[in-house]
């Protein structure tokens, strides 16, 4: 019996229970000028998502309850989702006041590019910086299709602005699950930020390379398209012109779970994301949205970004909600 109580499964269950009890992620609702954007789709190959995002992240048990809490917490929500998600939201009586676009997974903006992505991903295998490692392109392709749509959701929300918002804030639909409690450290329930640019975070990796988001193959892209590039760390970023810095070759990640921007930049952000993503495709590169965001910062000639530093992913949401950015690019 003692061994059972000390088993990893039981310990995990208790941890999640306790986190759920003490993880009081609330929003004071003081702001009436922000639309909170997100999306949720059941992946066509759910088993592949389980292998990528851990077995604990089941659609019905993980994502749907988190989305329900998301809507109850933030209220002014713009959501892209599938029919199953929409029916769940309707059954909870939460569909009437939100912006909701219901579609099949196959209707996502980049779904038709999947065959080309698979070809490019297979060509990338074995090269330095290959982002999938021991996973196959077929396992990743649905996930990449989903996350590439984030700027499209925000663009749609701004164009169909039901709430007459000044700001649009992306938060991942699964982020209110107790598993992510540490990411909310420092969150007060109040959002002070009134960014004039696209507010994103940078998370240093403390001297370790992160093969997932990486380095070399996009660094080579820059060598083809720009002047010679110097390496950078998060500490050096604020002291040097981005013209001289290879963001992707830097020692940090760009967490994409939350970012915020004024309405006037939402469409420009969407267009720039698509422009840079297509540059990467022309060079045979397919990546997560984090790497595209990093590349956007590198090619940023319009001074679109402001950054806030975090250590690991701790304080991710509090950092986005904070009044001041650490650095304007």
Coordinates of C-alpha atoms in Angstrom, one line a residue:
X1 CA 0.0 0.0 0.0
X2 CA 2.8 2.4 0.9
X3 CA 4.5 1.6 -2.4
X4 CA 1.3 2.4 -4.3
X5 CA 0.8 5.7 -2.5
X6 CA 4.4 6.6 -3.4
X7 CA 4.0 5.6 -7.1
X8 CA 4.8 8.2 -9.7
X9 CA 1.2 8.1 -11.0
X10 CA -0.3 8.8 -7.6
X11 CA 2.2 11.5 -6.8
X12 CA 1.3 13.2 -10.2
X13 CA -2.4 13.0 -9.4
X14 CA -1.9 14.6 -6.0
X15 CA 0.4 17.3 -7.4
X16 CA -2.2 18.3 -10.0
X17 CA -4.9 18.2 -7.3
X18 CA -2.9 20.5 -5.1
X19 CA -1.9 22.8 -8.0
X20 CA -5.5 23.0 -8.9
X21 CA -6.4 24.0 -5.3
X22 CA -3.7 26.7 -5.0
X23 CA -3.5 27.8 -8.6
X24 CA -5.9 30.7 -8.4
X25 CA -5.5 32.1 -11.9
X26 CA -8.0 34.9 -11.8
X27 CA -8.5 38.1 -13.9
X28 CA -9.9 41.2 -12.2
X29 CA -11.6 42.2 -15.4
X30 CA -10.6 45.8 -14.9
X31 CA -9.6 46.2 -18.5
X32 CA -12.4 46.4 -21.1
X33 CA -10.0 47.1 -24.0
X34 CA -8.5 43.6 -24.6
X35 CA -9.7 40.7 -26.7
X36 CA -8.1 37.4 -25.6
X37 CA -7.4 35.1 -28.6
X38 CA -7.0 31.4 -28.7
X39 CA -8.0 28.2 -30.6
X40 CA -8.7 24.6 -29.9
X41 CA -9.0 21.6 -32.3
X42 CA -8.9 17.9 -31.7
X43 CA -6.0 16.7 -33.7
X44 CA -6.7 14.3 -36.6
X45 CA -4.1 12.0 -35.2
X46 CA -4.5 12.4 -31.5
X47 CA -2.0 9.7 -30.7
X48 CA 0.7 11.7 -32.5
X49 CA -0.1 14.7 -30.4
X50 CA 0.1 12.6 -27.3
X51 CA 3.6 11.5 -28.2
X52 CA 4.6 15.1 -28.8
X53 CA 2.9 16.8 -25.9
X54 CA 3.0 14.0 -23.3
X55 CA 0.4 11.5 -22.6
X56 CA -1.3 13.7 -19.9
X57 CA -2.5 16.2 -22.5
X58 CA -5.7 14.5 -23.6
X59 CA -8.2 16.6 -25.5
X60 CA -11.3 15.8 -23.3
X61 CA -9.5 15.7 -20.0
X62 CA -6.9 18.4 -20.4
X63 CA -7.7 20.9 -23.1
X64 CA -11.5 21.2 -22.9
X65 CA -11.6 22.0 -19.1
X66 CA -8.7 24.5 -19.6
X67 CA -10.7 26.2 -22.4
X68 CA -13.8 26.4 -20.2
X69 CA -11.8 28.1 -17.5
X70 CA -10.2 30.3 -20.1
X71 CA -13.6 31.7 -21.2
X72 CA -14.9 32.0 -17.7
X73 CA -11.8 33.9 -16.7
X74 CA -11.3 36.3 -19.6
X75 CA -14.8 36.5 -21.1
X76 CA -13.8 38.8 -24.0
X77 CA -12.6 35.8 -26.0
X78 CA -12.0 35.2 -29.7
X79 CA -11.9 31.5 -30.5
X80 CA -11.3 29.3 -33.5
X81 CA -12.4 25.7 -32.9
X82 CA -13.9 22.6 -34.3
X83 CA -17.5 21.4 -33.9
X84 CA -16.7 19.1 -30.9
X85 CA -15.2 22.1 -29.1
X86 CA -18.0 24.3 -30.1
X87 CA -20.6 21.8 -28.8
X88 CA -18.7 21.6 -25.5
X89 CA -18.7 25.4 -25.1
X90 CA -22.4 25.6 -26.0
X91 CA -23.2 22.9 -23.4
X92 CA -21.7 25.1 -20.8
X93 CA -23.6 28.1 -21.9
X94 CA -20.5 30.0 -22.8
X95 CA -21.0 30.6 -26.5
X96 CA -23.3 33.6 -26.6
X97 CA -20.9 36.3 -25.5
X98 CA -17.7 35.2 -27.2
X99 CA -16.4 35.5 -30.8
X100 CA -16.3 31.9 -32.2
X101 CA -15.4 30.7 -35.6
X102 CA -16.2 27.0 -36.1
X103 CA -14.4 25.0 -38.8
X104 CA -12.9 21.7 -39.7
X105 CA -9.2 21.1 -39.0
X106 CA -8.8 20.9 -42.8
X107 CA -10.0 24.5 -43.1
X108 CA -7.1 25.9 -41.2
X109 CA -5.1 28.4 -43.4
X110 CA -2.0 26.3 -44.1
X111 CA -3.6 22.9 -44.3
X112 CA -3.1 22.7 -48.1
X113 CA 0.7 23.2 -47.6
X114 CA 1.1 20.0 -45.7
X115 CA 2.4 17.9 -48.6
X116 CA 5.1 20.4 -49.3
X117 CA 6.0 20.6 -45.6
X118 CA 6.4 16.9 -45.4
X119 CA 8.7 16.9 -48.4
X120 CA 10.8 19.7 -46.9
X121 CA 10.9 18.1 -43.4
X122 CA 12.1 14.8 -44.8
X123 CA 14.8 16.7 -46.7
X124 CA 15.8 18.4 -43.4
X125 CA 16.2 15.2 -41.5
X126 CA 19.7 14.5 -40.3
X127 CA 20.8 18.1 -40.8
X128 CA 22.0 20.3 -37.9
X129 CA 19.1 22.0 -36.2
X130 CA 16.5 19.5 -37.4
X131 CA 13.6 20.3 -35.1
X132 CA 11.9 16.9 -35.0
X133 CA 14.7 14.7 -33.8
X134 CA 13.4 11.2 -33.2
X135 CA 9.9 12.1 -34.3
X136 CA 8.7 11.7 -37.9
X137 CA 7.4 14.6 -40.1
X138 CA 4.1 12.7 -40.2
X139 CA 3.8 12.9 -36.4
X140 CA 4.5 16.7 -36.3
X141 CA 2.6 17.9 -39.4
X142 CA -0.8 18.4 -37.7
X143 CA 0.7 20.3 -34.8
X144 CA 2.7 22.5 -37.2
X145 CA -0.5 23.2 -39.2
X146 CA -2.3 24.3 -36.0
X147 CA 0.4 26.6 -34.4
X148 CA 1.1 28.3 -37.8
X149 CA -2.5 29.7 -37.6
X150 CA -2.0 31.8 -34.4
X151 CA -1.5 35.1 -36.3
X152 CA -4.5 34.3 -38.5
X153 CA -6.7 33.9 -35.5
X154 CA -5.6 37.3 -34.2
X155 CA -6.1 38.9 -37.6
X156 CA -9.6 37.6 -37.8
X157 CA -10.4 38.7 -34.3
X158 CA -9.2 42.3 -35.1
X159 CA -11.1 42.5 -38.3
X160 CA -14.3 41.3 -36.7
X161 CA -13.8 43.2 -33.5
X162 CA -16.9 42.4 -31.5
X163 CA -15.6 44.0 -28.3
X164 CA -14.2 47.2 -29.8
X165 CA -10.8 46.4 -28.3
X166 CA -7.6 48.4 -28.4
X167 CA -5.4 45.4 -27.7
X168 CA -5.3 41.7 -28.6
X169 CA -3.6 39.1 -26.4
X170 CA -2.9 35.6 -27.4
X171 CA -3.0 32.9 -24.7
X172 CA -2.8 29.2 -25.5
X173 CA -6.1 27.3 -24.8
X174 CA -4.4 24.7 -22.6
X175 CA -2.6 27.3 -20.4
X176 CA -5.1 27.3 -17.5
X177 CA -4.5 23.7 -16.7
X178 CA -2.9 23.2 -13.3
X179 CA 0.2 21.7 -15.0
X180 CA 1.1 25.2 -16.1
X181 CA 0.8 26.9 -12.7
X182 CA 4.5 27.8 -12.5
X183 CA 4.1 29.8 -15.8
X184 CA 1.7 32.1 -14.0
X185 CA 4.0 32.9 -11.1
X186 CA 3.8 36.6 -10.3
X187 CA 0.4 37.0 -12.0
X188 CA -1.7 39.4 -9.9
X189 CA -4.9 39.1 -11.9
X190 CA -4.3 42.6 -13.3
X191 CA -3.0 43.6 -16.7
X192 CA -1.0 46.8 -16.7
X193 CA 0.5 46.5 -20.1
X194 CA -0.5 48.9 -22.8
X195 CA 2.1 47.9 -25.5
X196 CA 2.7 50.1 -28.4
X197 CA 4.5 47.2 -30.2
X198 CA 4.2 43.5 -30.2
X199 CA 5.0 42.3 -26.7
X200 CA 6.9 39.0 -26.6
X201 CA 9.1 37.2 -24.1
X202 CA 12.6 35.8 -24.4
X203 CA 13.6 32.9 -22.2
X204 CA 17.4 32.4 -21.8
X205 CA 18.5 28.8 -21.8
X206 CA 21.4 29.3 -19.4
X207 CA 24.2 28.4 -21.7
X208 CA 22.6 25.3 -23.1
X209 CA 21.5 24.9 -26.7
X210 CA 17.9 23.9 -27.3
X211 CA 17.9 21.7 -30.4
X212 CA 14.2 22.1 -30.8
X213 CA 14.3 25.7 -31.7
X214 CA 17.5 26.1 -33.1
X215 CA 20.4 27.3 -34.3
X216 CA 22.3 26.3 -37.3
X217 CA 20.0 25.8 -40.2
X218 CA 18.3 29.1 -39.8
X219 CA 21.7 30.8 -39.1
X220 CA 22.7 29.5 -42.6
X221 CA 19.6 31.2 -44.0
X222 CA 20.7 34.5 -42.6
X223 CA 24.1 34.1 -44.2
X224 CA 22.4 33.8 -47.5
X225 CA 20.2 36.8 -47.1
X226 CA 22.1 39.3 -44.8
X227 CA 25.5 40.6 -44.0
X228 CA 27.8 38.6 -41.7
X229 CA 26.1 37.7 -38.5
X230 CA 27.4 37.7 -34.9
X231 CA 26.1 35.3 -32.3
X232 CA 24.1 36.8 -29.4
X233 CA 23.0 36.0 -25.9
X234 CA 20.0 37.4 -24.1
X235 CA 22.4 39.7 -22.2
X236 CA 23.9 41.1 -25.4
X237 CA 20.7 41.6 -27.2
X238 CA 19.8 44.9 -25.6
X239 CA 23.2 46.3 -26.4
X240 CA 23.5 45.5 -30.1
X241 CA 21.7 46.3 -33.3
X242 CA 19.6 43.4 -34.5
X243 CA 21.3 43.9 -37.9
X244 CA 24.3 42.2 -36.3
X245 CA 22.5 39.5 -34.3
X246 CA 21.4 36.0 -35.4
X247 CA 18.3 35.7 -33.2
X248 CA 17.9 32.0 -34.0
X249 CA 21.5 31.3 -33.2
X250 CA 21.1 33.1 -29.8
X251 CA 21.0 31.4 -26.5
X252 CA 17.3 31.8 -25.8
X253 CA 13.8 30.7 -26.8
X254 CA 10.8 32.8 -27.7
X255 CA 7.9 31.2 -25.8
X256 CA 4.8 31.5 -27.9
X257 CA 2.2 30.7 -25.2
X258 CA 1.3 34.4 -24.8
X259 CA 1.9 37.7 -26.6
X260 CA 0.1 41.0 -26.8
X261 CA -0.2 43.8 -29.3
X262 CA -2.2 47.0 -30.1
X263 CA -4.9 46.6 -32.7
X264 CA -3.1 48.8 -35.2
X265 CA -0.4 46.2 -35.5
X266 CA -2.4 43.0 -35.6
X267 CA -2.7 42.9 -39.4
X268 CA 0.9 44.0 -39.9
X269 CA 2.0 41.2 -37.6
X270 CA 0.0 38.7 -39.6
X271 CA 1.5 39.9 -42.9
X272 CA 5.1 39.9 -41.5
X273 CA 4.6 36.4 -40.1
X274 CA 3.5 35.1 -43.5
X275 CA 6.3 37.0 -45.3
X276 CA 9.1 35.6 -43.2
X277 CA 7.5 32.1 -43.1
X278 CA 7.6 32.1 -46.9
X279 CA 11.2 33.2 -47.0
X280 CA 12.1 30.2 -44.8
X281 CA 10.1 27.9 -47.1
X282 CA 11.9 29.2 -50.1
X283 CA 15.1 28.1 -48.4
X284 CA 13.7 24.7 -47.6
X285 CA 12.9 25.3 -44.0
X286 CA 9.8 24.4 -42.0
X287 CA 9.6 25.2 -38.3
X288 CA 7.5 25.9 -35.3
X289 CA 6.0 29.3 -34.9
X290 CA 8.6 30.2 -32.3
X291 CA 11.4 30.1 -34.9
X292 CA 9.3 32.2 -37.3
X293 CA 8.9 34.8 -34.5
X294 CA 12.6 34.8 -33.9
X295 CA 13.2 35.3 -37.6
X296 CA 10.7 38.1 -37.7
X297 CA 12.6 39.9 -34.9
X298 CA 15.8 39.4 -36.9
X299 CA 14.3 40.9 -40.1
X300 CA 12.4 43.6 -38.2
X301 CA 12.9 46.8 -40.1
X302 CA 9.7 48.4 -38.8
X303 CA 10.7 48.1 -35.2
X304 CA 7.6 46.0 -34.5
X305 CA 8.7 44.3 -31.2
X306 CA 9.2 44.9 -27.6
X307 CA 10.7 42.2 -25.4
X308 CA 10.4 41.1 -21.8
X309 CA 12.9 38.6 -20.3
X310 CA 11.9 35.6 -18.3
X311 CA 14.0 32.8 -16.7
X312 CA 12.8 29.5 -18.2
X313 CA 9.0 29.8 -18.7
X314 CA 8.5 30.9 -15.1
X315 CA 6.4 34.2 -14.9
X316 CA 5.5 34.0 -18.6
X317 CA 2.0 35.4 -18.3
X318 CA 2.9 37.9 -15.6
X319 CA 5.7 39.2 -17.8
X320 CA 3.3 39.8 -20.7
X321 CA 0.9 41.5 -18.4
X322 CA 3.5 43.8 -16.8
X323 CA 3.5 47.5 -17.4
X324 CA 6.9 47.9 -19.0
X325 CA 8.9 46.0 -21.5
X326 CA 12.6 45.3 -20.8
X327 CA 13.7 46.3 -24.2
X328 CA 12.3 47.9 -27.4
X329 CA 13.8 46.5 -30.6

